[in-house]
Coordinates of N, CA, C and O in Angstrom, one line a residue:
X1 N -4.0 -2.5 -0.5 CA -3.2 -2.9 0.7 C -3.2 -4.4 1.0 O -2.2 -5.0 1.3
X2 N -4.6 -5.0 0.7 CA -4.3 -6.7 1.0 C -3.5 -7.0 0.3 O -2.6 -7.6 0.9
X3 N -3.1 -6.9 -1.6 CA -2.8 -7.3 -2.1 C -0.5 -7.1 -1.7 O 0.4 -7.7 -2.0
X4 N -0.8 -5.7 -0.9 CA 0.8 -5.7 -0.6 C 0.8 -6.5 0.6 O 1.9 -7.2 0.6
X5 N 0.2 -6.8 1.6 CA 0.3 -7.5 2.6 C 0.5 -8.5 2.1 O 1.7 -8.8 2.2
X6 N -0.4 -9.5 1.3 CA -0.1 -10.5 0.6 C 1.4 -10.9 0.5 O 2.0 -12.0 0.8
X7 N 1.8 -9.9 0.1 CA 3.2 -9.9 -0.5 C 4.4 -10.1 0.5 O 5.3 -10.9 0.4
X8 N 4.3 -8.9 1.6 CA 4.9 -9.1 2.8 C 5.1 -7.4 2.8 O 4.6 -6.6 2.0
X9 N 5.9 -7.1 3.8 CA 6.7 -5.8 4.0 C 7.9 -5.5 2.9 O 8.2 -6.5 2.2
X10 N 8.4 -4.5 2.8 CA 9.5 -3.9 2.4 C 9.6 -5.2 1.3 O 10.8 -5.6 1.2
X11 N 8.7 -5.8 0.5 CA 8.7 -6.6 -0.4 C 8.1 -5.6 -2.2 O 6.9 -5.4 -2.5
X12 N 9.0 -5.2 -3.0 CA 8.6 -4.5 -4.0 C 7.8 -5.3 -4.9 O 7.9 -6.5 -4.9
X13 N 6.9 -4.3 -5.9 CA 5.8 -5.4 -6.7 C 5.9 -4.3 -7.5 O 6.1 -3.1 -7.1
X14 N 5.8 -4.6 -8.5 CA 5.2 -3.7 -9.9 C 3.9 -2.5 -9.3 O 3.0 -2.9 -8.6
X15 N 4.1 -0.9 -9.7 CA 3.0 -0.5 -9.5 C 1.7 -0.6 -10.5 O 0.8 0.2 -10.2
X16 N 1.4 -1.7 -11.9 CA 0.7 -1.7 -12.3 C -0.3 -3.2 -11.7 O -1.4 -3.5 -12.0
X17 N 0.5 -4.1 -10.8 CA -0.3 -4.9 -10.4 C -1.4 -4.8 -9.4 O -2.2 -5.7 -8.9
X18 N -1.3 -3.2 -9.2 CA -2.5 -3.0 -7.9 C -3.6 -2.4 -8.7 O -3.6 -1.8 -9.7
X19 N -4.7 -2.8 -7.9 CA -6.1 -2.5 -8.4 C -7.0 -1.3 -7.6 O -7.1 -1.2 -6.4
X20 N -7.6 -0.4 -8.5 CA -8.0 1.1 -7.6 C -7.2 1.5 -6.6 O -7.3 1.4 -5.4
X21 N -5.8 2.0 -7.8 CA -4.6 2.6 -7.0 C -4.0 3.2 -7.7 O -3.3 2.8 -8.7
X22 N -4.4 5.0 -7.0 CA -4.0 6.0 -8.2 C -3.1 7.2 -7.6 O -2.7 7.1 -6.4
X23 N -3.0 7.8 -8.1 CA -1.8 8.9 -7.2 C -2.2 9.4 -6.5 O -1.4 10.2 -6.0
X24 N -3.6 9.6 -5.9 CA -4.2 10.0 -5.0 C -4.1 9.5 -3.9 O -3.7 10.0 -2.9
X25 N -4.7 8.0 -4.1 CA -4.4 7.0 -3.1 C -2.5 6.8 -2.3 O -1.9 6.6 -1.3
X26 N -2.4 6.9 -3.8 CA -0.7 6.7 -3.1 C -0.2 7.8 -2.5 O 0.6 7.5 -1.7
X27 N -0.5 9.2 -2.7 CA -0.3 10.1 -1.8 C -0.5 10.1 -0.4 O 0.3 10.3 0.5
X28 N -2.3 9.6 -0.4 CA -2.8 9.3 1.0 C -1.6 8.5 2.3 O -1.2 8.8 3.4
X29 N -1.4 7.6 1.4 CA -0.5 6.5 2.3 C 0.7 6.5 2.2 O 1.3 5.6 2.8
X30 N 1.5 7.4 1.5 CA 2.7 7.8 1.4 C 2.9 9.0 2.7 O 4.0 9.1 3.2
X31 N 1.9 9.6 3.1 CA 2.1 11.0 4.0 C 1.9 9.8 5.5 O 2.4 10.0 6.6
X32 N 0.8 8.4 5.1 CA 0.4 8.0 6.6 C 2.3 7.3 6.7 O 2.7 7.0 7.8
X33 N 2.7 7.2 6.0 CA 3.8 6.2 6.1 C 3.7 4.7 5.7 O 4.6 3.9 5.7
X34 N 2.4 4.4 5.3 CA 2.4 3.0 4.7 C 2.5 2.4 3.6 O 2.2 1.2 3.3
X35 N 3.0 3.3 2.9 CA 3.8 2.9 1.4 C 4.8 3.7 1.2 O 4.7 4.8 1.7
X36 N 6.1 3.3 0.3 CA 6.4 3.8 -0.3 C 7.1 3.1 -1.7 O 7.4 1.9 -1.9
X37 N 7.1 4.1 -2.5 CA 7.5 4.2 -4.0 C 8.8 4.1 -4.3 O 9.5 4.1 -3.3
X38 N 9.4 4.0 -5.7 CA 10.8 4.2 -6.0 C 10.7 4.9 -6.7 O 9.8 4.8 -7.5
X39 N 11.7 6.1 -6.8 CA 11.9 7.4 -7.4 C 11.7 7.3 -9.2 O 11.4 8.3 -9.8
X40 N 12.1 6.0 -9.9 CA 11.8 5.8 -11.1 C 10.4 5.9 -11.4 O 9.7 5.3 -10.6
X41 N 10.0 6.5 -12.3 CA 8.8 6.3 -13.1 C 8.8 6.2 -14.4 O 9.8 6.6 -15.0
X42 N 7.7 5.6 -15.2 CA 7.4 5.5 -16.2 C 7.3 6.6 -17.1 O 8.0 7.5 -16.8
X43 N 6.4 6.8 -18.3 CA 6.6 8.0 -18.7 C 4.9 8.7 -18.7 O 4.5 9.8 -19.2
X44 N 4.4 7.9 -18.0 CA 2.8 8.4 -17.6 C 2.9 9.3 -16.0 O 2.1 10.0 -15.6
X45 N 4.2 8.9 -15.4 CA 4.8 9.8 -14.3 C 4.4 8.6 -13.4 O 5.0 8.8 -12.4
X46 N 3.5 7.3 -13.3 CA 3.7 6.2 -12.2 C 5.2 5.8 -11.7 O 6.2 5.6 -12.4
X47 N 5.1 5.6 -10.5 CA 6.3 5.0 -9.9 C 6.8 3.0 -10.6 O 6.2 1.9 -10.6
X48 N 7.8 3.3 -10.9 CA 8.0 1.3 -11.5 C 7.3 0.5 -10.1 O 6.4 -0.3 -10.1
X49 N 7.9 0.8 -9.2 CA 7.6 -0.4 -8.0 C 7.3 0.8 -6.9 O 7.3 2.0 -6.8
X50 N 6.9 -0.6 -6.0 CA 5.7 0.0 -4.7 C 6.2 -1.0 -3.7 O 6.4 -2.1 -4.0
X51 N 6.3 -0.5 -2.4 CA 6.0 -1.7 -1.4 C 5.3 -1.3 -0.2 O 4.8 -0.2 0.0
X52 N 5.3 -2.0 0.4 CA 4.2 -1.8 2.1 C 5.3 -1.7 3.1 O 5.8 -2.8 3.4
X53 N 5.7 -0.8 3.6 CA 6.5 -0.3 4.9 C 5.9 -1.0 6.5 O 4.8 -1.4 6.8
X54 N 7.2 -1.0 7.0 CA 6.6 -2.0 8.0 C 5.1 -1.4 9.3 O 4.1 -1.9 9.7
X55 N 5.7 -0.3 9.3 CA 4.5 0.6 9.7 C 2.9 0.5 8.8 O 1.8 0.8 9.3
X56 N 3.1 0.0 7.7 CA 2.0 -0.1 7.1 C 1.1 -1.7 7.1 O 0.0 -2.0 6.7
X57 N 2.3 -2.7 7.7 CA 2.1 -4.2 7.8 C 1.5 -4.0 9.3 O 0.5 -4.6 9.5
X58 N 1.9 -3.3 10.2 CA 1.5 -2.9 11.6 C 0.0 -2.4 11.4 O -0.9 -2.9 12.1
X59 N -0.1 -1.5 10.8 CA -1.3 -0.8 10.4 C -2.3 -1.7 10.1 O -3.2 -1.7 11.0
X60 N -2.5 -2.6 8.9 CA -3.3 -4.0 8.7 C -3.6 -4.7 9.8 O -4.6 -4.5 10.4
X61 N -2.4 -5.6 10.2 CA -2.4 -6.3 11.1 C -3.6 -5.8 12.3 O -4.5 -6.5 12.8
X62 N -3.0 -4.1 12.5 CA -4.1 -3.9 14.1 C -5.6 -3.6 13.5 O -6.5 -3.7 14.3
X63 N -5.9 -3.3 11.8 CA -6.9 -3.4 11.7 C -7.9 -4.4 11.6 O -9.1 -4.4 11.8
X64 N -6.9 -5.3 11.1 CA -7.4 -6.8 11.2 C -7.9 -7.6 12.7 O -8.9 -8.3 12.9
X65 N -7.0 -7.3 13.6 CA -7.2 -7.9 14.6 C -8.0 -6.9 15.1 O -7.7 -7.2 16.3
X66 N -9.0 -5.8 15.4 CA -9.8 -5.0 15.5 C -11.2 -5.3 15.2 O -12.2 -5.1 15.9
X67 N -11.0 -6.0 13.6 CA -12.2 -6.7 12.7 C -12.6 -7.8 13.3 O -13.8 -8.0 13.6
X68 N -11.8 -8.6 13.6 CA -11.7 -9.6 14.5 C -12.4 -9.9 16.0 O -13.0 -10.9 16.2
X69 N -12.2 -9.0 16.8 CA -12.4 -8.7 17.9 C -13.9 -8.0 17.9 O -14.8 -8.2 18.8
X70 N -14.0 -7.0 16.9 CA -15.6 -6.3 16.9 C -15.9 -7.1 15.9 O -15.0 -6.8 15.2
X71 N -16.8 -8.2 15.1 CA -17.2 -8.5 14.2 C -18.3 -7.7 13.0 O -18.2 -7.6 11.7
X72 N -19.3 -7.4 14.0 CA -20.8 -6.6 14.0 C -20.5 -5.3 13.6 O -21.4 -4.7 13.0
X73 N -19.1 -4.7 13.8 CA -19.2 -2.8 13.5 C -19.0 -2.9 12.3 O -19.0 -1.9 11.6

């Protein structure tokens, strides 16, 4: 997720450039709404590209400013 924040929102990236990010994971955040995929895949069944939905830039952001605000938890 830093690594798509990085990037920005609705900004696509290769799905091999993310790191401990597997179809499990991407399911997780596909059902919260904070990713989504493009219907192309490879032939291992990975998605080509990935990006961070704005809902999911919202999501960071309030957890960030959360981290921020409680330091200690």
């Amino acid at each position: 997720m830093d690594y798509l924040m990085a990037h920005g929102a609705e900004v696509r990236v290769d799905w091999y450039a993310l790191k401990d990010y597997g179809h499990h994971t991407q399911q997780k955040l596909e059902e919260r709404g904070f990713v989504q995929a493009s219907s192309e895949t490879d032939r291992r069944g990975h998605p080509d590209q990935i990006w961070l939905t704005k809902a999911g830039a919202k999501a960071m952001r309030d957890q960030r400013a959360h981290r921020d605000k409680y330091p200690c938890l």
